[in-house]
Structures are given as structure tokens and as C-alpha cells.
GROMACS .gro file of C-alpha atoms in nm:
model
  411
    1MET     CA    1  -1.413  -2.229  -2.518
    2ASN     CA    2  -1.478  -2.353  -2.875
    3LEU     CA    3  -1.543  -2.137  -3.181
    4ASN     CA    4  -1.920  -2.175  -3.167
    5LYS     CA    5  -1.931  -2.058  -2.805
    6VAL     CA    6  -1.715  -1.757  -2.884
    7ILE     CA    7  -1.941  -1.663  -3.174
    8SER     CA    8  -2.249  -1.699  -2.949
    9VAL     CA    9  -2.099  -1.475  -2.677
   10LEU     CA   10  -1.998  -1.207  -2.928
   11PHE     CA   11  -2.347  -1.221  -3.082
   12LEU     CA   12  -2.514  -1.174  -2.743
   13MET     CA   13  -2.285  -0.881  -2.660
   14PHE     CA   14  -2.366  -0.720  -2.991
   15CYS     CA   15  -2.737  -0.762  -2.927
   16TRP     CA   16  -2.710  -0.617  -2.578
   17SER     CA   17  -2.511  -0.314  -2.704
   18ALA     CA   18  -2.762  -0.256  -2.984
   19GLN     CA   19  -3.051  -0.259  -2.743
   20ALA     CA   20  -2.886  -0.057  -2.465
   21ARG     CA   21  -3.031   0.288  -2.404
   22THR     CA   22  -2.957   0.594  -2.193
   23VAL     CA   23  -3.186   0.685  -1.903
   24GLU     CA   24  -3.144   1.042  -1.775
   25VAL     CA   25  -3.190   1.133  -1.410
   26CYS     CA   26  -3.238   1.497  -1.297
   27GLU     CA   27  -3.469   1.713  -1.095
   28SER     CA   28  -3.677   1.808  -1.401
   29CYS     CA   29  -3.656   1.472  -1.575
   30PRO     CA   30  -3.929   1.208  -1.568
   31VAL     CA   31  -3.682   0.996  -1.361
   32LYS     CA   32  -3.585   1.207  -1.056
   33THR     CA   33  -3.386   0.969  -0.838
   34ILE     CA   34  -3.102   0.727  -0.900
   35ARG     CA   35  -3.288   0.451  -0.721
   36GLU     CA   36  -3.582   0.495  -0.955
   37GLY     CA   37  -3.346   0.501  -1.255
   38VAL     CA   38  -3.187   0.172  -1.154
   39ALA     CA   39  -3.531   0.013  -1.121
   40LEU     CA   40  -3.647   0.134  -1.462
   41ALA     CA   41  -3.324   0.061  -1.655
   42SER     CA   42  -3.272  -0.259  -1.843
   43GLU     CA   43  -2.949  -0.458  -1.835
   44TYR     CA   44  -2.650  -0.280  -1.992
   45ASP     CA   45  -2.828   0.055  -2.005
   46THR     CA   46  -2.649   0.377  -1.911
   47LEU     CA   47  -2.794   0.578  -1.625
   48LEU     CA   48  -2.693   0.940  -1.697
   49VAL     CA   49  -2.709   1.139  -1.373
   50LEU     CA   50  -2.717   1.509  -1.448
   51GLU     CA   51  -2.570   1.783  -1.228
   52GLY     CA   52  -2.755   1.836  -0.897
   53THR     CA   53  -2.785   1.702  -0.547
   54TYR     CA   54  -2.952   1.363  -0.485
   55ARG     CA   55  -3.028   1.284  -0.121
   56GLU     CA   56  -3.028   0.907  -0.137
   57PHE     CA   57  -2.877   0.601   0.028
   58ASN     CA   58  -2.909   0.222   0.006
   59ILE     CA   59  -2.906   0.231  -0.375
   60LEU     CA   60  -2.890  -0.134  -0.487
   61VAL     CA   61  -2.748  -0.196  -0.835
   62ASP     CA   62  -2.847  -0.552  -0.910
   63LYS     CA   63  -2.809  -0.560  -1.286
   64PRO     CA   64  -2.536  -0.480  -1.538
   65LEU     CA   65  -2.539  -0.098  -1.572
   66THR     CA   66  -2.323   0.208  -1.633
   67ILE     CA   67  -2.396   0.487  -1.385
   68LEU     CA   68  -2.240   0.798  -1.537
   69GLY     CA   69  -2.237   1.142  -1.377
   70ARG     CA   70  -2.229   1.463  -1.580
   71GLY     CA   71  -2.087   1.766  -1.399
   72TYR     CA   72  -2.011   1.566  -1.083
   73PRO     CA   73  -2.364   1.529  -0.941
   74VAL     CA   74  -2.367   1.504  -0.559
   75ILE     CA   75  -2.514   1.198  -0.386
   76ASP     CA   76  -2.568   1.293  -0.025
   77GLY     CA   77  -2.633   0.995   0.204
   78GLU     CA   78  -2.715   1.233   0.493
   79GLU     CA   79  -2.519   0.991   0.720
   80GLN     CA   80  -2.809   0.744   0.708
   81GLY     CA   81  -2.610   0.436   0.599
   82GLU     CA   82  -2.444   0.282   0.289
   83ILE     CA   83  -2.490   0.472  -0.032
   84ILE     CA   84  -2.434   0.246  -0.333
   85ARG     CA   85  -2.421  -0.135  -0.320
   86ILE     CA   86  -2.325  -0.320  -0.636
   87ALA     CA   87  -2.450  -0.681  -0.652
   88SER     CA   88  -2.415  -0.760  -1.021
   89ASP     CA   89  -2.144  -0.831  -1.276
   90HIS     CA   90  -2.051  -0.569  -1.539
   91VAL     CA   91  -2.127  -0.249  -1.342
   92THR     CA   92  -1.949   0.081  -1.399
   93VAL     CA   93  -1.969   0.383  -1.169
   94ASP     CA   94  -1.815   0.697  -1.319
   95GLY     CA   95  -1.807   1.068  -1.237
   96LEU     CA   96  -2.005   1.087  -0.910
   97TYR     CA   97  -1.946   1.302  -0.600
   98ILE     CA   98  -2.055   1.102  -0.298
   99ILE     CA   99  -2.072   1.248   0.055
  100ASN     CA  100  -2.198   1.173   0.407
  101VAL     CA  101  -2.176   0.801   0.456
  102GLY     CA  102  -2.334   0.668   0.771
  103THR     CA  103  -2.118   0.554   1.067
  104SER     CA  104  -2.194   0.225   1.246
  105TYR     CA  105  -2.015   0.015   1.503
  106THR     CA  106  -2.185  -0.304   1.377
  107SER     CA  107  -2.190  -0.249   0.997
  108ASP     CA  108  -1.909  -0.132   0.770
  109TYR     CA  109  -2.107   0.123   0.577
  110ALA     CA  110  -1.934   0.228   0.254
  111ALA     CA  111  -1.982   0.498  -0.005
  112ILE     CA  112  -1.957   0.221  -0.273
  113ARG     CA  113  -1.962  -0.150  -0.187
  114VAL     CA  114  -1.914  -0.427  -0.452
  115VAL     CA  115  -2.041  -0.771  -0.342
  116LYS     CA  116  -1.982  -1.104  -0.520
  117SER     CA  117  -1.941  -0.933  -0.853
  118THR     CA  118  -1.700  -0.951  -1.148
  119ASP     CA  119  -1.584  -0.710  -1.419
  120PHE     CA  120  -1.666  -0.390  -1.231
  121LEU     CA  121  -1.520  -0.044  -1.284
  122ILE     CA  122  -1.519   0.247  -1.037
  123GLN     CA  123  -1.353   0.556  -1.172
  124ASN     CA  124  -1.343   0.936  -1.153
  125VAL     CA  125  -1.536   0.932  -0.831
  126VAL     CA  126  -1.488   1.179  -0.540
  127LEU     CA  127  -1.576   1.055  -0.188
  128GLU     CA  128  -1.591   1.278   0.116
  129ASN     CA  129  -1.715   1.251   0.476
  130LEU     CA  130  -1.708   0.875   0.470
  131PHE     CA  131  -1.686   0.572   0.704
  132PHE     CA  132  -1.548   0.324   0.447
  133GLY     CA  133  -1.486   0.457   0.098
  134ILE     CA  134  -1.480   0.179  -0.165
  135TYR     CA  135  -1.531  -0.171  -0.022
  136ILE     CA  136  -1.475  -0.471  -0.246
  137GLU     CA  137  -1.612  -0.798  -0.103
  138LYS     CA  138  -1.569  -1.146  -0.261
  139SER     CA  139  -1.537  -0.999  -0.607
  140GLU     CA  140  -1.303  -1.044  -0.903
  141ARG     CA  141  -1.168  -0.885  -1.218
  142GLY     CA  142  -1.236  -0.521  -1.132
  143ARG     CA  143  -1.065  -0.183  -1.156
  144ILE     CA  144  -1.060   0.106  -0.909
  145TYR     CA  145  -0.919   0.393  -1.113
  146HIS     CA  146  -0.853   0.768  -1.066
  147ASN     CA  147  -1.071   0.830  -0.758
  148LYS     CA  148  -1.029   1.081  -0.482
  149ILE     CA  149  -1.114   0.967  -0.128
  150ILE     CA  150  -1.098   1.222   0.151
  151GLY     CA  151  -1.191   1.119   0.506
  152ASP     CA  152  -1.181   1.297   0.838
  153ALA     CA  153  -1.066   1.010   1.064
  154ARG     CA  154  -0.963   1.108   1.414
  155ASP     CA  155  -0.976   0.774   1.601
  156GLU     CA  156  -0.926   0.421   1.477
  157TYR     CA  157  -1.235   0.279   1.648
  158ASN     CA  158  -1.481   0.503   1.465
  159SER     CA  159  -1.320   0.531   1.125
  160GLY     CA  160  -1.294   0.304   0.821
  161ASN     CA  161  -1.057   0.242   0.537
  162GLY     CA  162  -1.037   0.440   0.210
  163ILE     CA  163  -1.024   0.136  -0.024
  164GLN     CA  164  -1.076  -0.211   0.121
  165LEU     CA  165  -1.052  -0.549  -0.056
  166TRP     CA  166  -1.174  -0.856   0.127
  167TYR     CA  167  -1.156  -1.209  -0.020
  168SER     CA  168  -1.116  -1.063  -0.370
  169LYS     CA  169  -0.887  -1.145  -0.668
  170HIS     CA  170  -0.751  -0.987  -0.981
  171VAL     CA  171  -0.836  -0.627  -0.897
  172GLU     CA  172  -0.643  -0.320  -1.017
  173VAL     CA  173  -0.616  -0.019  -0.785
  174GLU     CA  174  -0.461   0.264  -0.986
  175ARG     CA  175  -0.410   0.642  -0.973
  176ASN     CA  176  -0.620   0.703  -0.660
  177ILE     CA  177  -0.561   0.968  -0.391
  178VAL     CA  178  -0.655   0.852  -0.043
  179SER     CA  179  -0.626   1.075   0.262
  180GLY     CA  180  -0.769   1.113   0.613
  181THR     CA  181  -0.892   0.750   0.658
  182ARG     CA  182  -0.788   0.475   0.902
  183ASP     CA  183  -0.593   0.272   0.644
  184GLY     CA  184  -0.562   0.428   0.297
  185ILE     CA  185  -0.574   0.092   0.119
  186TYR     CA  186  -0.642  -0.234   0.303
  187LEU     CA  187  -0.619  -0.593   0.168
  188GLU     CA  188  -0.728  -0.903   0.358
  189PHE     CA  189  -0.740  -1.250   0.198
  190SER     CA  190  -0.706  -1.082  -0.146
  191ASP     CA  191  -0.472  -1.233  -0.409
  192TYR     CA  192  -0.334  -1.119  -0.747
  193ILE     CA  193  -0.403  -0.752  -0.669
  194THR     CA  194  -0.214  -0.475  -0.847
  195ILE     CA  195  -0.180  -0.140  -0.672
  196ARG     CA  196  -0.018   0.118  -0.896
  197ASP     CA  197   0.054   0.495  -0.898
  198ASN     CA  198  -0.159   0.580  -0.593
  199HIS     CA  199  -0.092   0.859  -0.343
  200SER     CA  200  -0.181   0.761   0.015
  201LEU     CA  201  -0.115   1.035   0.269
  202ASP     CA  202  -0.213   1.163   0.609
  203ASN     CA  203  -0.399   0.847   0.707
  204LEU     CA  204  -0.441   0.759   1.070
  205ARG     CA  205  -0.276   0.417   1.073
  206TYR     CA  206  -0.128   0.283   0.749
  207GLY     CA  207  -0.102   0.411   0.393
  208LEU     CA  208  -0.133   0.051   0.272
  209HIS     CA  209  -0.202  -0.263   0.480
  210PHE     CA  210  -0.181  -0.626   0.372
  211MET     CA  211  -0.310  -0.924   0.572
  212PHE     CA  212  -0.307  -1.283   0.450
  213SER     CA  213  -0.282  -1.178   0.084
  214ASN     CA  214  -0.056  -1.352  -0.167
  215ASP     CA  215   0.089  -1.283  -0.515
  216ASP     CA  216   0.012  -0.913  -0.504
  217MET     CA  217   0.215  -0.627  -0.651
  218TYR     CA  218   0.238  -0.259  -0.565
  219THR     CA  219   0.441  -0.022  -0.781
  220ASP     CA  220   0.509   0.347  -0.816
  221ASN     CA  221   0.297   0.453  -0.520
  222THR     CA  222   0.369   0.730  -0.266
  223PHE     CA  223   0.304   0.680   0.105
  224GLU     CA  224   0.354   1.000   0.291
  225ARG     CA  225   0.292   1.133   0.645
  226ASN     CA  226   0.086   0.835   0.754
  227GLY     CA  227   0.085   0.689   1.112
  228ALA     CA  228   0.307   0.432   0.933
  229GLY     CA  229   0.365   0.388   0.564
  230VAL     CA  230   0.292   0.023   0.470
  231ALA     CA  231   0.237  -0.291   0.671
  232VAL     CA  232   0.274  -0.624   0.485
  233MET     CA  233   0.180  -0.909   0.716
  234PHE     CA  234   0.138  -1.293   0.686
  235SER     CA  235   0.165  -1.287   0.306
  236LYS     CA  236   0.371  -1.453   0.035
  237ARG     CA  237   0.527  -1.355  -0.297
  238ILE     CA  238   0.461  -0.984  -0.278
  239LYS     CA  239   0.641  -0.765  -0.529
  240MET     CA  240   0.712  -0.405  -0.420
  241TYR     CA  241   0.872  -0.190  -0.691
  242GLY     CA  242   0.939   0.179  -0.733
  243ASN     CA  243   0.746   0.313  -0.436
  244THR     CA  244   0.824   0.617  -0.224
  245PHE     CA  245   0.788   0.606   0.156
  246ARG     CA  246   0.830   0.956   0.294
  247LYS     CA  247   0.800   1.139   0.626
  248ASN     CA  248   0.629   0.862   0.824
  249TRP     CA  249   0.745   0.993   1.162
  250GLY     CA  250   0.652   0.895   1.514
  251ALA     CA  251   0.764   0.679   1.810
  252ALA     CA  252   0.630   0.363   1.640
  253ALA     CA  253   0.637   0.482   1.275
  254TYR     CA  254   0.817   0.327   0.976
  255GLY     CA  255   0.815   0.344   0.601
  256MET     CA  256   0.736  -0.029   0.581
  257LEU     CA  257   0.668  -0.308   0.829
  258LEU     CA  258   0.730  -0.670   0.720
  259LYS     CA  259   0.594  -0.936   0.950
  260GLU     CA  260   0.587  -1.310   0.854
  261ILE     CA  261   0.656  -1.236   0.485
  262ASN     CA  262   0.828  -1.492   0.260
  263ASP     CA  263   0.962  -1.501  -0.095
  264ALA     CA  264   0.911  -1.133  -0.175
  265GLU     CA  265   1.093  -0.872  -0.384
  266ILE     CA  266   1.161  -0.516  -0.276
  267LYS     CA  267   1.326  -0.328  -0.556
  268GLY     CA  268   1.384   0.027  -0.661
  269ASN     CA  269   1.201   0.195  -0.370
  270THR     CA  270   1.284   0.517  -0.189
  271PHE     CA  271   1.267   0.538   0.193
  272GLU     CA  272   1.313   0.899   0.296
  273GLU     CA  273   1.285   1.074   0.632
  274ASN     CA  274   1.104   0.794   0.819
  275THR     CA  275   1.165   0.701   1.181
  276VAL     CA  276   1.244   0.351   1.047
  277GLY     CA  277   1.278   0.278   0.678
  278ILE     CA  278   1.192  -0.093   0.697
  279ASN     CA  279   1.109  -0.285   1.012
  280ILE     CA  280   1.152  -0.660   0.952
  281GLU     CA  281   1.034  -0.948   1.170
  282GLY     CA  282   1.006  -1.318   1.084
  283SER     CA  283   1.052  -1.258   0.709
  284ASN     CA  284   1.260  -1.491   0.488
  285ARG     CA  285   1.394  -1.522   0.136
  286ILE     CA  286   1.333  -1.157   0.042
  287VAL     CA  287   1.539  -0.975  -0.222
  288TYR     CA  288   1.618  -0.615  -0.136
  289GLU     CA  289   1.776  -0.458  -0.444
  290GLY     CA  290   1.835  -0.106  -0.576
  291ASN     CA  291   1.654   0.077  -0.293
  292ASP     CA  292   1.751   0.422  -0.159
  293PHE     CA  293   1.745   0.483   0.221
  294ARG     CA  294   1.789   0.855   0.283
  295ASN     CA  295   1.786   1.050   0.607
  296ASN     CA  296   1.594   0.797   0.812
  297GLY     CA  297   1.641   0.737   1.182
  298TRP     CA  298   1.707   0.371   1.115
  299ALA     CA  299   1.733   0.256   0.752
  300ILE     CA  300   1.656  -0.108   0.840
  301LYS     CA  301   1.565  -0.273   1.170
  302VAL     CA  302   1.598  -0.651   1.169
  303LEU     CA  303   1.423  -0.831   1.452
  304GLY     CA  304   1.421  -1.208   1.514
  305ALA     CA  305   1.382  -1.503   1.278
  306CYS     CA  306   1.487  -1.338   0.948
  307TYR     CA  307   1.680  -1.579   0.724
  308SER     CA  308   1.817  -1.611   0.368
  309ASN     CA  309   1.752  -1.246   0.273
  310THR     CA  310   1.982  -1.065   0.034
  311PHE     CA  311   2.060  -0.694   0.034
  312THR     CA  312   2.238  -0.592  -0.288
  313ARG     CA  313   2.306  -0.258  -0.465
  314ASN     CA  314   2.111  -0.048  -0.224
  315ASN     CA  315   2.209   0.306  -0.128
  316PHE     CA  316   2.233   0.391   0.243
  317LEU     CA  317   2.255   0.773   0.259
  318TYR     CA  318   2.295   0.979   0.574
  319ASN     CA  319   2.075   0.765   0.805
  320SER     CA  320   2.136   0.794   1.182
  321PHE     CA  321   2.173   0.411   1.180
  322ASP     CA  322   2.197   0.202   0.865
  323ILE     CA  323   2.122  -0.144   1.012
  324SER     CA  324   1.990  -0.244   1.355
  325TYR     CA  325   2.009  -0.607   1.459
  326ASN     CA  326   1.882  -0.769   1.780
  327SER     CA  327   2.060  -1.100   1.741
  328ARG     CA  328   2.418  -1.223   1.726
  329LEU     CA  329   2.324  -1.470   1.453
  330ASN     CA  330   2.316  -1.365   1.088
  331ASP     CA  331   2.201  -1.570   0.789
  332ASN     CA  332   2.148  -1.275   0.555
  333VAL     CA  333   2.374  -1.148   0.278
  334PHE     CA  334   2.486  -0.782   0.230
  335ASP     CA  335   2.680  -0.726  -0.090
  336ARG     CA  336   2.775  -0.434  -0.320
  337ASN     CA  337   2.573  -0.171  -0.138
  338TYR     CA  338   2.672   0.195  -0.111
  339TRP     CA  339   2.719   0.327   0.245
  340SER     CA  340   2.763   0.702   0.293
  341ASN     CA  341   2.936   0.629   0.625
  342TYR     CA  342   3.195   0.405   0.472
  343THR     CA  343   3.548   0.541   0.522
  344GLY     CA  344   3.748   0.269   0.350
  345TYR     CA  345   3.970   0.296   0.048
  346ASP     CA  346   3.993   0.151  -0.309
  347LEU     CA  347   4.362   0.114  -0.397
  348ASP     CA  348   4.299  -0.090  -0.712
  349LYS     CA  349   4.038   0.160  -0.844
  350ASN     CA  350   3.781  -0.105  -0.929
  351GLY     CA  351   3.493   0.087  -0.760
  352VAL     CA  352   3.477  -0.159  -0.466
  353GLY     CA  353   3.616  -0.081  -0.123
  354ASP     CA  354   3.914  -0.287  -0.023
  355VAL     CA  355   3.798  -0.304   0.342
  356PRO     CA  356   3.463  -0.469   0.433
  357TYR     CA  357   3.200  -0.242   0.591
  358ARG     CA  358   3.022  -0.340   0.913
  359PRO     CA  359   2.687  -0.152   0.913
  360VAL     CA  360   2.564  -0.261   1.254
  361LYS     CA  361   2.684  -0.019   1.524
  362LEU     CA  362   2.706  -0.109   1.891
  363PHE     CA  363   2.529   0.218   1.974
  364SER     CA  364   2.217   0.109   1.775
  365TYR     CA  365   2.216  -0.209   1.990
  366ILE     CA  366   2.230   0.004   2.304
  367VAL     CA  367   1.954   0.234   2.183
  368ASN     CA  368   1.729  -0.068   2.114
  369ARG     CA  369   1.783  -0.186   2.468
  370THR     CA  370   1.764   0.160   2.630
  371PRO     CA  371   1.591   0.415   2.406
  372GLU     CA  372   1.677   0.708   2.640
  373THR     CA  373   2.040   0.677   2.528
  374ILE     CA  374   1.948   0.832   2.191
  375ILE     CA  375   2.042   1.167   2.344
  376LEU     CA  376   2.408   1.060   2.313
  377LEU     CA  377   2.377   1.031   1.933
  378ARG     CA  378   2.675   1.198   1.756
  379SER     CA  379   2.868   1.224   2.081
  380LEU     CA  380   3.230   1.126   2.140
  381PHE     CA  381   3.100   0.841   2.361
  382MET     CA  382   2.913   0.692   2.066
  383ASP     CA  383   3.219   0.710   1.842
  384ILE     CA  384   3.434   0.536   2.102
  385ILE     CA  385   3.203   0.241   2.166
  386ASP     CA  386   3.135   0.196   1.791
  387PHE     CA  387   3.506   0.190   1.722
  388SER     CA  388   3.569  -0.068   1.994
  389GLU     CA  389   3.292  -0.294   1.859
  390LYS     CA  390   3.427  -0.261   1.507
  391VAL     CA  391   3.775  -0.379   1.623
  392SER     CA  392   3.641  -0.669   1.828
  393PRO     CA  393   3.271  -0.753   1.780
  394VAL     CA  394   3.105  -0.878   2.098
  395PHE     CA  395   2.737  -0.774   2.083
  396THR     CA  396   2.675  -0.746   1.706
  397PRO     CA  397   2.691  -1.038   1.453
  398ASP     CA  398   3.058  -1.092   1.357
  399ASN     CA  399   2.966  -1.218   1.010
  400LEU     CA  400   2.735  -0.929   0.925
  401PHE     CA  401   2.932  -0.715   0.681
  402ASP     CA  402   2.939  -0.599   0.325
  403ALA     CA  403   3.253  -0.751   0.171
  404ASN     CA  404   3.223  -0.543  -0.142
  405PRO     CA  405   3.103  -0.190  -0.041
  406LEU     CA  406   3.073   0.036  -0.340
  407MET     CA  407   3.272   0.361  -0.359
  408LYS     CA  408   3.002   0.536  -0.564
  409LYS     CA  409   2.631   0.545  -0.525
  410ASN     CA  410   2.422   0.302  -0.733
  411PRO     CA  411   2.248   0.483  -1.018
   0.00000   0.00000   0.00000
């Protein structure tokens, strides 16, 4: 963009800001409904919605506007359908309390839907009794910030997701609380998304779910007590830093599921008290570094077709099983991890064990084949068969070991 175009854009923005006005909406105001306010407002105006209850749905925002609530006005959709649909660039929704979204088995009704729009902002919004919460569709350059989304999902077939992005790019999802929905946050065909500092808990299926989405990053989030923590599937170049996966318990639960993931980074995360910390299938060239695995049933389960992955400087602390493998072939590297079950020695005092550590136990292989044998956990029988496999590996990969196990936990 040349200098003349930049000057023209700045001039137009100044003119718009100079002409923008505030339109008040309230029961005693000349403008009594939000829908009427949107119709009367000019582009870039602010619609100030005062405290009260507004029984409205199918509100179409088709021009650049700021919709600002004062005192958290309630928009009650009375379960009739979608409540706010944004179909314009440069729209802000701030400070509203939206309840009672309609439920449909043919339409994904949402409290707030953004369609084919850019430069949107949804912040400080509370959503309750919803089907879908915030639904972003074919949109770019937006921010979903500091919202609280509380659903009451009981079954997957008649519930929606808290925050959903579909065919969208360059969106920030930050500091939201999502609870009681099907998936807390769901991405499908959405690239360059940043998901930061959210708390996704008590959701029916996943706290966070990726499908066919590339070059995304999620950092410093907490995924707690969900059906399963996070599922990352059929995606590339995902960065996962500093997240906490806690208390995702159940027969098929895990902190994180990786399926057909390539060229990703998983660093500085905490996996605590999950049935499985990470369940990995068909995922390659992933760096696992500086993660803590504490008190999980299985820290890591590796299924078929996982190649060229590296596990370095992770802490494996008091898990029932550290690593589970279902193959005798290993193309992955384990190096300089700390293992609480390591019983080797360090005669030269360099902080590295002199004896390699084999993290895959024969008993974990047996449990994978026959789950009922878990009742023998911590029995003398388990100790005997694990010792025999350590001496002469038959069922577990003979080249799967950490040659440099650390004597002290990684900081």
C-alpha cells in the first residue's frame, strides 16, 4: 500500500470516528429493542444497551457497529433460535448476558454467530442455556476474549460446542471459561489460531478439539475433568506450550489424543491424574520436551505408525505406567528424561544414570491385550514378569530405552 492510500484510509477512519454517535437502547428510551437499534444506527456507531431484559432473537448485525452492554443487560432468546448473527466487518460485542438459545437438529443455532466477517471482537460476554455458544464461520482477524460460556449438555446428539471455529483464520481465543458443553473449544479447517489462557472444564466430550487445522498454537490453558482433555487430529505444525491437563478420568479418557499429527511441538505442559496422559497414533516428527507427567494411569500410550519423535527432558513422576507400546519396532528417541521409577546409579556424579532405563514394562503390554489383568497391578507377579522382560526383552522394543536418564528432576 503506497503513502497516498495510507493517508486516504486514515482520513476515512478519522471521518467515521468523528461522525460516529451513541444510540441508547432501554425500556424507557425512544429505541426499545436491540434489533431496532441496529436498524437505526449508522456505520461505526455504538449501540449502548442499558440494564434490563430484552426478549429477542435473530438479531442481524449487517454493518460495522459496537454493541456495548451497561450493567450486563440480558438478551433472552426464549429458545426460539439463534440470537445474534454478525455479517459485517468491524463489529464489537461487549458486556452482554445472553441466555436461552434455541435447539435444533438441522441448524446449529448459536448465541453469537460471526459469518464471513473480519476484524471482529467478542468480549466480556456471559452465555448460558445454549446450544452453540460462539460460532465463527469463514471469518478472519478476530478476537474472542474474556467470556464465560456455561452450558448444560447431557448428551452429545443434542448439544453444541462452547466456541467453534469453522474455515476461519487468524483468530485469538483468550481468557475464556467454557463449561458444560459438548466440546469446550472446537476447530475445523481453521488455521493460524491462537488459543491462550482459557479454562475448559466439565465438558461432555473434549476440552479442546482440532480437526484438519494447521499452524495453530495453544498455550497456558487448563483442561480439567472433561470426557477427554484435548484431541488434535489430522493437523500439522501445532504448537502446544505450557498447558495443564488434569483429572480427565474414564475408561476412554486421556489428557491429550494425537491422531495423524505431524511436525508439532509439545513443550512445558503438565499432565496430571489422567487415565492416559497422551495417547498417540499415526503421529510423526513431534518434539516432546520439558513436560511433566504426574500420577497418571499411563503417562504415554504409543500406538502404531509413530516415527521420528523425540522425548527429551520430560519428568515421569509416579505414573502406574510410564510408556505403553503396542509394537516391537521403535523409531523414536528417548533421552535425558527423569523417571521416578529409575533405580540405577551415578558413580561419576555427572547427574546422568550410568545404566540405561527401559520405560516399557511387559505388564503394560499384557494389560493392553487383556485389560482385566490390571487387578494384578503392584503385585509380586507383575514385578517378576517385568524383571524377566528387562533382562531379556521379548515382547517390548529392545531399542526403546533412555540411555541418559537423569538423576534429578528437570526444573
